[in-house]
mmCIF file with all atom_site columns, C-alpha atoms in Angstrom:
data_model
loop_
_atom_site.group_PDB
_atom_site.id
_atom_site.type_symbol
_atom_site.label_atom_id
_atom_site.label_alt_id
_atom_site.label_comp_id
_atom_site.label_asym_id
_atom_site.label_entity_id
_atom_site.label_seq_id
_atom_site.pdbx_PDB_ins_code
_atom_site.Cartn_x
_atom_site.Cartn_y
_atom_site.Cartn_z
_atom_site.occupancy
_atom_site.B_iso_or_equiv
_atom_site.pdbx_formal_charge
_atom_site.auth_seq_id
_atom_site.auth_comp_id
_atom_site.auth_asym_id
_atom_site.auth_atom_id
_atom_site.pdbx_PDB_model_num
ATOM 1   C CA . MET A 1 1   ? 84.169 93.413  58.829 1.00 0.00 ? 1152 MET A CA 1
ATOM 2   C CA . LYS A 1 2   ? 86.023 93.949  55.838 1.00 0.00 ? 1153 LYS A CA 1
ATOM 3   C CA . LYS A 1 3   ? 82.693 94.990  54.020 1.00 0.00 ? 1154 LYS A CA 1
ATOM 4   C CA . LEU A 1 4   ? 81.402 97.760  56.751 1.00 0.00 ? 1155 LEU A CA 1
ATOM 5   C CA . PRO A 1 5   ? 84.976 100.323 55.338 1.00 0.00 ? 1156 PRO A CA 1
ATOM 6   C CA . ALA A 1 6   ? 83.530 99.500  51.471 1.00 0.00 ? 1157 ALA A CA 1
ATOM 7   C CA . LEU A 1 7   ? 79.797 100.100 52.549 1.00 0.00 ? 1158 LEU A CA 1
ATOM 8   C CA . ILE A 1 8   ? 80.813 103.659 54.619 1.00 0.00 ? 1159 ILE A CA 1
ATOM 9   C CA . ILE A 1 9   ? 83.055 104.963 51.716 1.00 0.00 ? 1160 ILE A CA 1
ATOM 10  C CA . ALA A 1 10  ? 79.875 103.697 48.958 1.00 0.00 ? 1161 ALA A CA 1
ATOM 11  C CA . VAL A 1 11  ? 77.230 105.270 50.842 1.00 0.00 ? 1162 VAL A CA 1
ATOM 12  C CA . LEU A 1 12  ? 79.502 108.438 51.510 1.00 0.00 ? 1163 LEU A CA 1
ATOM 13  C CA . LEU A 1 13  ? 79.616 109.050 47.620 1.00 0.00 ? 1164 LEU A CA 1
ATOM 14  C CA . VAL A 1 14  ? 76.146 108.428 47.353 1.00 0.00 ? 1165 VAL A CA 1
ATOM 15  C CA . LEU A 1 15  ? 76.183 111.416 49.546 1.00 0.00 ? 1166 LEU A CA 1
ATOM 16  C CA . ALA A 1 16  ? 78.672 113.191 48.027 1.00 0.00 ? 1167 ALA A CA 1
ATOM 17  C CA . ALA A 1 17  ? 76.775 112.960 44.542 1.00 0.00 ? 1168 ALA A CA 1
ATOM 18  C CA . CYS A 1 18  ? 73.296 113.571 46.116 1.00 0.00 ? 1169 CYS A CA 1
ATOM 19  C CA . ASN A 1 19  ? 74.623 116.685 47.556 1.00 0.00 ? 1170 ASN A CA 1
ATOM 20  C CA . SER A 1 20  ? 76.337 118.051 44.652 1.00 0.00 ? 1171 SER A CA 1
ATOM 21  C CA . SER A 1 21  ? 73.414 117.349 42.654 1.00 0.00 ? 1172 SER A CA 1
ATOM 22  C CA . GLU A 1 22  ? 71.565 119.968 44.205 1.00 0.00 ? 1173 GLU A CA 1
ATOM 23  C CA . GLN A 1 23  ? 74.162 122.496 45.021 1.00 0.00 ? 1174 GLN A CA 1
ATOM 24  C CA . SER A 1 24  ? 74.628 121.851 40.583 1.00 0.00 ? 1175 SER A CA 1
ATOM 25  C CA . THR A 1 25  ? 70.497 123.054 40.215 1.00 0.00 ? 1176 THR A CA 1
ATOM 26  C CA . TRP A 1 26  ? 71.220 125.454 42.647 1.00 0.00 ? 1177 TRP A CA 1
ATOM 27  C CA . GLU A 1 27  ? 73.450 126.883 41.006 1.00 0.00 ? 1178 GLU A CA 1
ATOM 28  C CA . GLN A 1 28  ? 72.502 126.085 37.723 1.00 0.00 ? 1179 GLN A CA 1
ATOM 29  C CA . TYR A 1 29  ? 69.284 127.899 38.250 1.00 0.00 ? 1180 TYR A CA 1
ATOM 30  C CA . THR A 1 30  ? 70.841 131.379 39.783 1.00 0.00 ? 1181 THR A CA 1
ATOM 31  C CA . ASP A 1 31  ? 69.635 133.446 37.109 1.00 0.00 ? 1182 ASP A CA 1
ATOM 32  C CA . TRP A 1 32  ? 65.859 131.749 36.897 1.00 0.00 ? 1183 TRP A CA 1
ATOM 33  C CA . ARG A 1 33  ? 65.670 131.507 40.448 1.00 0.00 ? 1184 ARG A CA 1
ATOM 34  C CA . GLU A 1 34  ? 67.294 135.254 41.060 1.00 0.00 ? 1185 GLU A CA 1
ATOM 35  C CA . ALA A 1 35  ? 64.454 137.139 38.543 1.00 0.00 ? 1186 ALA A CA 1
ATOM 36  C CA . ASN A 1 36  ? 60.983 134.937 40.331 1.00 0.00 ? 1187 ASN A CA 1
ATOM 37  C CA . ASN A 1 37  ? 62.247 136.227 43.197 1.00 0.00 ? 1188 ASN A CA 1
ATOM 38  C CA . ALA A 1 38  ? 62.742 139.714 42.328 1.00 0.00 ? 1189 ALA A CA 1
ATOM 39  C CA . TRP A 1 39  ? 58.909 139.199 40.719 1.00 0.00 ? 1190 TRP A CA 1
ATOM 40  C CA . LEU A 1 40  ? 57.691 138.068 43.600 1.00 0.00 ? 1191 LEU A CA 1
ATOM 41  C CA . ALA A 1 41  ? 59.621 140.697 45.639 1.00 0.00 ? 1192 ALA A CA 1
ATOM 42  C CA . GLU A 1 42  ? 57.106 143.564 43.066 1.00 0.00 ? 1193 GLU A CA 1
ATOM 43  C CA . LEU A 1 43  ? 54.207 141.926 43.751 1.00 0.00 ? 1194 LEU A CA 1
ATOM 44  C CA . ARG A 1 44  ? 54.704 141.607 47.980 1.00 0.00 ? 1195 ARG A CA 1
ATOM 45  C CA . ASN A 1 45  ? 55.421 145.650 47.815 1.00 0.00 ? 1196 ASN A CA 1
ATOM 46  C CA . LYS A 1 46  ? 52.064 146.403 44.799 1.00 0.00 ? 1197 LYS A CA 1
ATOM 47  C CA . THR A 1 47  ? 49.329 148.078 46.359 1.00 0.00 ? 1198 THR A CA 1
ATOM 48  C CA . ASN A 1 48  ? 46.575 149.993 44.764 1.00 0.00 ? 1199 ASN A CA 1
ATOM 49  C CA . PRO A 1 49  ? 45.561 153.362 44.054 1.00 0.00 ? 1200 PRO A CA 1
ATOM 50  C CA . ASP A 1 50  ? 44.330 154.618 47.291 1.00 0.00 ? 1201 ASP A CA 1
ATOM 51  C CA . GLY A 1 51  ? 48.055 152.943 49.413 1.00 0.00 ? 1202 GLY A CA 1
ATOM 52  C CA . THR A 1 52  ? 46.655 150.116 50.512 1.00 0.00 ? 1203 THR A CA 1
ATOM 53  C CA . PRO A 1 53  ? 48.119 146.226 49.259 1.00 0.00 ? 1204 PRO A CA 1
ATOM 54  C CA . TYR A 1 54  ? 47.273 144.876 46.580 1.00 0.00 ? 1205 TYR A CA 1
ATOM 55  C CA . TYR A 1 55  ? 47.523 141.256 47.970 1.00 0.00 ? 1206 TYR A CA 1
ATOM 56  C CA . LYS A 1 56  ? 46.304 139.740 50.556 1.00 0.00 ? 1207 LYS A CA 1
ATOM 57  C CA . VAL A 1 57  ? 49.304 137.561 52.316 1.00 0.00 ? 1208 VAL A CA 1
ATOM 58  C CA . ILE A 1 58  ? 48.074 134.557 53.776 1.00 0.00 ? 1209 ILE A CA 1
ATOM 59  C CA . VAL A 1 59  ? 51.028 132.477 56.836 1.00 0.00 ? 1210 VAL A CA 1
ATOM 60  C CA . PRO A 1 60  ? 48.955 129.348 58.128 1.00 0.00 ? 1211 PRO A CA 1
ATOM 61  C CA . ASP A 1 61  ? 49.557 128.982 61.557 1.00 0.00 ? 1212 ASP A CA 1
ATOM 62  C CA . TRP A 1 62  ? 50.953 125.359 60.806 1.00 0.00 ? 1213 TRP A CA 1
ATOM 63  C CA . ASN A 1 63  ? 53.980 127.007 58.748 1.00 0.00 ? 1214 ASN A CA 1
ATOM 64  C CA . PRO A 1 64  ? 54.450 130.673 59.751 1.00 0.00 ? 1215 PRO A CA 1
ATOM 65  C CA . GLY A 1 65  ? 58.174 131.046 57.872 1.00 0.00 ? 1216 GLY A CA 1
ATOM 66  C CA . SER A 1 66  ? 55.629 129.914 54.089 1.00 0.00 ? 1217 SER A CA 1
ATOM 67  C CA . TYR A 1 67  ? 52.634 132.317 52.849 1.00 0.00 ? 1218 TYR A CA 1
ATOM 68  C CA . VAL A 1 68  ? 50.885 133.291 49.318 1.00 0.00 ? 1219 VAL A CA 1
ATOM 69  C CA . LEU A 1 69  ? 50.011 136.135 47.591 1.00 0.00 ? 1220 LEU A CA 1
ATOM 70  C CA . VAL A 1 70  ? 46.602 136.228 47.072 1.00 0.00 ? 1221 VAL A CA 1
ATOM 71  C CA . HIS A 1 71  ? 44.121 138.832 45.321 1.00 0.00 ? 1222 HIS A CA 1
ATOM 72  C CA . TYR A 1 72  ? 40.687 139.048 45.187 1.00 0.00 ? 1223 TYR A CA 1
ATOM 73  C CA . TYR A 1 73  ? 38.789 139.689 41.675 1.00 0.00 ? 1224 TYR A CA 1
ATOM 74  C CA . ASN A 1 74  ? 35.370 139.094 43.628 1.00 0.00 ? 1225 ASN A CA 1
ATOM 75  C CA . ASP A 1 75  ? 33.365 141.588 45.400 1.00 0.00 ? 1226 ASP A CA 1
ATOM 76  C CA . ARG A 1 76  ? 33.827 138.689 48.613 1.00 0.00 ? 1227 ARG A CA 1
ATOM 77  C CA . ALA A 1 77  ? 30.411 140.484 50.485 1.00 0.00 ? 1228 ALA A CA 1
ATOM 78  C CA . GLU A 1 78  ? 28.906 138.546 47.476 1.00 0.00 ? 1229 GLU A CA 1
ATOM 79  C CA . THR A 1 79  ? 30.221 135.186 48.449 1.00 0.00 ? 1230 THR A CA 1
ATOM 80  C CA . GLU A 1 80  ? 30.017 136.110 52.555 1.00 0.00 ? 1231 GLU A CA 1
ATOM 81  C CA . GLY A 1 81  ? 28.372 132.824 53.756 1.00 0.00 ? 1232 GLY A CA 1
ATOM 82  C CA . LYS A 1 82  ? 29.276 130.644 51.452 1.00 0.00 ? 1233 LYS A CA 1
ATOM 83  C CA . LEU A 1 83  ? 31.419 126.969 52.257 1.00 0.00 ? 1234 LEU A CA 1
ATOM 84  C CA . SER A 1 84  ? 35.061 127.515 52.648 1.00 0.00 ? 1235 SER A CA 1
ATOM 85  C CA . PRO A 1 85  ? 37.155 124.697 52.245 1.00 0.00 ? 1236 PRO A CA 1
ATOM 86  C CA . ILE A 1 86  ? 39.159 122.811 54.628 1.00 0.00 ? 1237 ILE A CA 1
ATOM 87  C CA . TYR A 1 87  ? 42.436 121.004 53.585 1.00 0.00 ? 1238 TYR A CA 1
ATOM 88  C CA . THR A 1 88  ? 41.315 117.906 53.163 1.00 0.00 ? 1239 THR A CA 1
ATOM 89  C CA . SER A 1 89  ? 38.292 118.584 51.052 1.00 0.00 ? 1240 SER A CA 1
ATOM 90  C CA . THR A 1 90  ? 38.054 117.561 47.792 1.00 0.00 ? 1241 THR A CA 1
ATOM 91  C CA . ILE A 1 91  ? 37.255 120.593 45.764 1.00 0.00 ? 1242 ILE A CA 1
ATOM 92  C CA . ASP A 1 92  ? 36.181 121.275 41.862 1.00 0.00 ? 1243 ASP A CA 1
ATOM 93  C CA . VAL A 1 93  ? 38.283 124.684 40.185 1.00 0.00 ? 1244 VAL A CA 1
ATOM 94  C CA . ARG A 1 94  ? 38.905 126.225 37.225 1.00 0.00 ? 1245 ARG A CA 1
ATOM 95  C CA . TYR A 1 95  ? 42.339 128.424 37.236 1.00 0.00 ? 1246 TYR A CA 1
ATOM 96  C CA . HIS A 1 96  ? 44.784 128.301 34.914 1.00 0.00 ? 1247 HIS A CA 1
ATOM 97  C CA . LEU A 1 97  ? 49.221 128.552 35.845 1.00 0.00 ? 1248 LEU A CA 1
ATOM 98  C CA . SER A 1 98  ? 51.081 130.504 34.393 1.00 0.00 ? 1249 SER A CA 1
ATOM 99  C CA . LEU A 1 99  ? 55.560 131.263 35.235 1.00 0.00 ? 1250 LEU A CA 1
ATOM 100 C CA . TYR A 1 100 ? 56.359 134.321 36.254 1.00 0.00 ? 1251 TYR A CA 1
ATOM 101 C CA . ASN A 1 101 ? 57.141 135.985 33.578 1.00 0.00 ? 1252 ASN A CA 1
ATOM 102 C CA . GLY A 1 102 ? 53.720 134.869 31.945 1.00 0.00 ? 1253 GLY A CA 1
ATOM 103 C CA . THR A 1 103 ? 54.660 131.666 30.209 1.00 0.00 ? 1254 THR A CA 1
ATOM 104 C CA . PRO A 1 104 ? 51.092 129.543 30.209 1.00 0.00 ? 1255 PRO A CA 1
ATOM 105 C CA . VAL A 1 105 ? 51.595 126.146 32.366 1.00 0.00 ? 1256 VAL A CA 1
ATOM 106 C CA . ASP A 1 106 ? 48.554 124.713 32.764 1.00 0.00 ? 1257 ASP A CA 1
ATOM 107 C CA . SER A 1 107 ? 45.147 125.375 32.229 1.00 0.00 ? 1258 SER A CA 1
ATOM 108 C CA . SER A 1 108 ? 41.504 123.046 33.735 1.00 0.00 ? 1259 SER A CA 1
ATOM 109 C CA . SER A 1 109 ? 39.891 124.711 30.159 1.00 0.00 ? 1260 SER A CA 1
ATOM 110 C CA . THR A 1 110 ? 39.874 121.475 28.069 1.00 0.00 ? 1261 THR A CA 1
ATOM 111 C CA . LEU A 1 111 ? 38.951 119.726 31.437 1.00 0.00 ? 1262 LEU A CA 1
ATOM 112 C CA . THR A 1 112 ? 34.675 118.542 30.801 1.00 0.00 ? 1263 THR A CA 1
ATOM 113 C CA . GLU A 1 113 ? 34.169 115.018 32.939 1.00 0.00 ? 1264 GLU A CA 1
ATOM 114 C CA . ASN A 1 114 ? 33.018 117.344 36.106 1.00 0.00 ? 1265 ASN A CA 1
ATOM 115 C CA . GLY A 1 115 ? 31.593 120.572 34.197 1.00 0.00 ? 1266 GLY A CA 1
ATOM 116 C CA . PRO A 1 116 ? 32.919 122.270 31.632 1.00 0.00 ? 1267 PRO A CA 1
ATOM 117 C CA . GLY A 1 117 ? 36.858 123.445 33.154 1.00 0.00 ? 1268 GLY A CA 1
ATOM 118 C CA . VAL A 1 118 ? 36.154 122.217 35.641 1.00 0.00 ? 1269 VAL A CA 1
ATOM 119 C CA . TYR A 1 119 ? 39.054 120.029 37.760 1.00 0.00 ? 1270 TYR A CA 1
ATOM 120 C CA . ARG A 1 120 ? 38.299 118.061 40.574 1.00 0.00 ? 1271 ARG A CA 1
ATOM 121 C CA . CYS A 1 121 ? 40.757 116.871 43.262 1.00 0.00 ? 1272 CYS A CA 1
ATOM 122 C CA . ARG A 1 122 ? 41.688 116.800 47.424 1.00 0.00 ? 1273 ARG A CA 1
ATOM 123 C CA . LEU A 1 123 ? 43.004 119.981 48.572 1.00 0.00 ? 1274 LEU A CA 1
ATOM 124 C CA . ASN A 1 124 ? 45.544 117.730 50.018 1.00 0.00 ? 1275 ASN A CA 1
ATOM 125 C CA . ASN A 1 125 ? 46.941 116.196 47.381 1.00 0.00 ? 1276 ASN A CA 1
ATOM 126 C CA . MET A 1 126 ? 47.911 119.930 45.587 1.00 0.00 ? 1277 MET A CA 1
ATOM 127 C CA . ILE A 1 127 ? 50.785 121.887 45.922 1.00 0.00 ? 1278 ILE A CA 1
ATOM 128 C CA . GLN A 1 128 ? 50.850 123.567 49.633 1.00 0.00 ? 1279 GLN A CA 1
ATOM 129 C CA . GLY A 1 129 ? 50.505 126.843 47.780 1.00 0.00 ? 1280 GLY A CA 1
ATOM 130 C CA . TRP A 1 130 ? 46.835 125.878 47.232 1.00 0.00 ? 1281 TRP A CA 1
ATOM 131 C CA . GLY A 1 131 ? 46.063 124.122 50.581 1.00 0.00 ? 1282 GLY A CA 1
ATOM 132 C CA . ILE A 1 132 ? 47.246 127.903 52.497 1.00 0.00 ? 1283 ILE A CA 1
ATOM 133 C CA . ALA A 1 133 ? 44.643 129.538 49.854 1.00 0.00 ? 1284 ALA A CA 1
ATOM 134 C CA . LEU A 1 134 ? 41.938 127.983 49.215 1.00 0.00 ? 1285 LEU A CA 1
ATOM 135 C CA . PRO A 1 135 ? 40.619 127.483 53.005 1.00 0.00 ? 1286 PRO A CA 1
ATOM 136 C CA . ASP A 1 136 ? 40.660 132.005 52.819 1.00 0.00 ? 1287 ASP A CA 1
ATOM 137 C CA . MET A 1 137 ? 38.474 130.972 49.132 1.00 0.00 ? 1288 MET A CA 1
ATOM 138 C CA . ARG A 1 138 ? 34.943 130.798 49.497 1.00 0.00 ? 1289 ARG A CA 1
ATOM 139 C CA . CYS A 1 139 ? 32.120 129.562 46.854 1.00 0.00 ? 1290 CYS A CA 1
ATOM 140 C CA . GLY A 1 140 ? 32.469 131.826 43.730 1.00 0.00 ? 1291 GLY A CA 1
ATOM 141 C CA . ASP A 1 141 ? 35.231 133.365 44.838 1.00 0.00 ? 1292 ASP A CA 1
ATOM 142 C CA . THR A 1 142 ? 37.639 133.909 41.935 1.00 0.00 ? 1293 THR A CA 1
ATOM 143 C CA . ALA A 1 143 ? 41.561 134.732 42.633 1.00 0.00 ? 1294 ALA A CA 1
ATOM 144 C CA . GLU A 1 144 ? 45.656 135.353 41.519 1.00 0.00 ? 1295 GLU A CA 1
ATOM 145 C CA . ILE A 1 145 ? 47.420 133.154 43.622 1.00 0.00 ? 1296 ILE A CA 1
ATOM 146 C CA . ILE A 1 146 ? 50.851 133.948 43.867 1.00 0.00 ? 1297 ILE A CA 1
ATOM 147 C CA . CYS A 1 147 ? 53.047 130.554 45.550 1.00 0.00 ? 1298 CYS A CA 1
ATOM 148 C CA . PRO A 1 148 ? 56.140 131.085 46.060 1.00 0.00 ? 1299 PRO A CA 1
ATOM 149 C CA . TYR A 1 149 ? 58.372 128.257 45.223 1.00 0.00 ? 1300 TYR A CA 1
ATOM 150 C CA . GLY A 1 150 ? 59.083 126.437 48.610 1.00 0.00 ? 1301 GLY A CA 1
ATOM 151 C CA . VAL A 1 151 ? 54.842 126.694 48.529 1.00 0.00 ? 1302 VAL A CA 1
ATOM 152 C CA . ALA A 1 152 ? 55.203 125.070 44.894 1.00 0.00 ? 1303 ALA A CA 1
ATOM 153 C CA . TYR A 1 153 ? 57.048 122.877 43.081 1.00 0.00 ? 1304 TYR A CA 1
ATOM 154 C CA . GLY A 1 154 ? 60.958 123.984 44.637 1.00 0.00 ? 1305 GLY A CA 1
ATOM 155 C CA . SER A 1 155 ? 64.197 122.694 43.579 1.00 0.00 ? 1306 SER A CA 1
ATOM 156 C CA . ALA A 1 156 ? 62.459 120.001 41.844 1.00 0.00 ? 1307 ALA A CA 1
ATOM 157 C CA . SER A 1 157 ? 61.194 120.294 37.806 1.00 0.00 ? 1308 SER A CA 1
ATOM 158 C CA . GLN A 1 158 ? 57.468 119.485 37.388 1.00 0.00 ? 1309 GLN A CA 1
ATOM 159 C CA . GLY A 1 159 ? 56.933 119.234 32.954 1.00 0.00 ? 1310 GLY A CA 1
ATOM 160 C CA . ALA A 1 160 ? 57.470 122.845 32.571 1.00 0.00 ? 1311 ALA A CA 1
ATOM 161 C CA . VAL A 1 161 ? 57.589 123.997 35.429 1.00 0.00 ? 1312 VAL A CA 1
ATOM 162 C CA . LEU A 1 162 ? 61.325 124.364 36.709 1.00 0.00 ? 1313 LEU A CA 1
ATOM 163 C CA . PRO A 1 163 ? 63.018 124.079 39.166 1.00 0.00 ? 1314 PRO A CA 1
ATOM 164 C CA . TYR A 1 164 ? 63.080 127.659 41.441 1.00 0.00 ? 1315 TYR A CA 1
ATOM 165 C CA . SER A 1 165 ? 59.874 128.727 39.685 1.00 0.00 ? 1316 SER A CA 1
ATOM 166 C CA . ASN A 1 166 ? 57.203 131.048 41.887 1.00 0.00 ? 1317 ASN A CA 1
ATOM 167 C CA . LEU A 1 167 ? 53.828 130.514 40.256 1.00 0.00 ? 1318 LEU A CA 1
ATOM 168 C CA . ARG A 1 168 ? 50.836 132.552 39.082 1.00 0.00 ? 1319 ARG A CA 1
ATOM 169 C CA . PHE A 1 169 ? 47.100 130.872 38.850 1.00 0.00 ? 1320 PHE A CA 1
ATOM 170 C CA . GLY A 1 170 ? 43.755 131.469 38.287 1.00 0.00 ? 1321 GLY A CA 1
ATOM 171 C CA . VAL A 1 171 ? 41.333 130.377 40.458 1.00 0.00 ? 1322 VAL A CA 1
ATOM 172 C CA . ARG A 1 172 ? 37.480 130.072 40.654 1.00 0.00 ? 1323 ARG A CA 1
ATOM 173 C CA . LEU A 1 173 ? 36.372 128.158 43.369 1.00 0.00 ? 1324 LEU A CA 1
ATOM 174 C CA . VAL A 1 174 ? 33.655 126.633 42.290 1.00 0.00 ? 1325 VAL A CA 1
ATOM 175 C CA . ASP A 1 175 ? 32.406 123.926 44.351 1.00 0.00 ? 1326 ASP A CA 1
ATOM 176 C CA . ILE A 1 176 ? 32.983 121.767 47.319 1.00 0.00 ? 1327 ILE A CA 1
ATOM 177 C CA . PRO A 1 177 ? 31.451 118.392 46.554 1.00 0.00 ? 1328 PRO A CA 1
ATOM 178 C CA . HIS A 1 178 ? 30.472 115.447 48.715 1.00 0.00 ? 1329 HIS A CA 1
ATOM 179 C CA . LEU A 1 179 ? 30.882 118.168 51.382 1.00 0.00 ? 1330 LEU A CA 1
ATOM 180 C CA . GLU A 1 180 ? 28.179 117.818 54.986 1.00 0.00 ? 1331 GLU A CA 1
ATOM 181 C CA . SER A 1 181 ? 28.085 120.219 57.808 1.00 0.00 ? 1332 SER A CA 1
ATOM 182 C CA . SER A 1 182 ? 28.898 118.519 61.449 1.00 0.00 ? 1333 SER A CA 1
ATOM 183 C CA . PRO A 1 183 ? 25.557 117.696 63.194 1.00 0.00 ? 1334 PRO A CA 1
ATOM 184 C CA . TYR A 1 184 ? 27.756 119.734 66.554 1.00 0.00 ? 1335 TYR A CA 1
#
């Protein structure tokens, strides 16, 4: 019984430390976060010369508070009828990743195992932003995908990606290996 107050105090100290750590991360990256958010707002409002939106805003049914921005570089009529991945698909993509300020972070260009520059992954093992954007794509599509930090790495660091980083991906959906059509 005498150990219970000590246990309660220990739990409260751990919770306070976690809370202050999160708060300090939030405060530490204030300028970075604000610059990322300003850039994201600018892109979300970007229009083509004819006044139409430059980016397609994709909001998933399963998380209506989140979204990604997608701009297709190819004529989508050319990929009409081609396969699109589902959330559990294995996909082959070529990609490059940069931060809001243009700093390159990662690329599939040096990979060779699944073809020149091809990265193979399960879509549901990737950041949430890919799980939102890629099911809208068809094999052969090339797009720029903007992932707000809430559907990227959030408040966590990931290598050169700082907390609260909105991410810019250039992605080409190359293939959906092992996809079988349903007999139904």
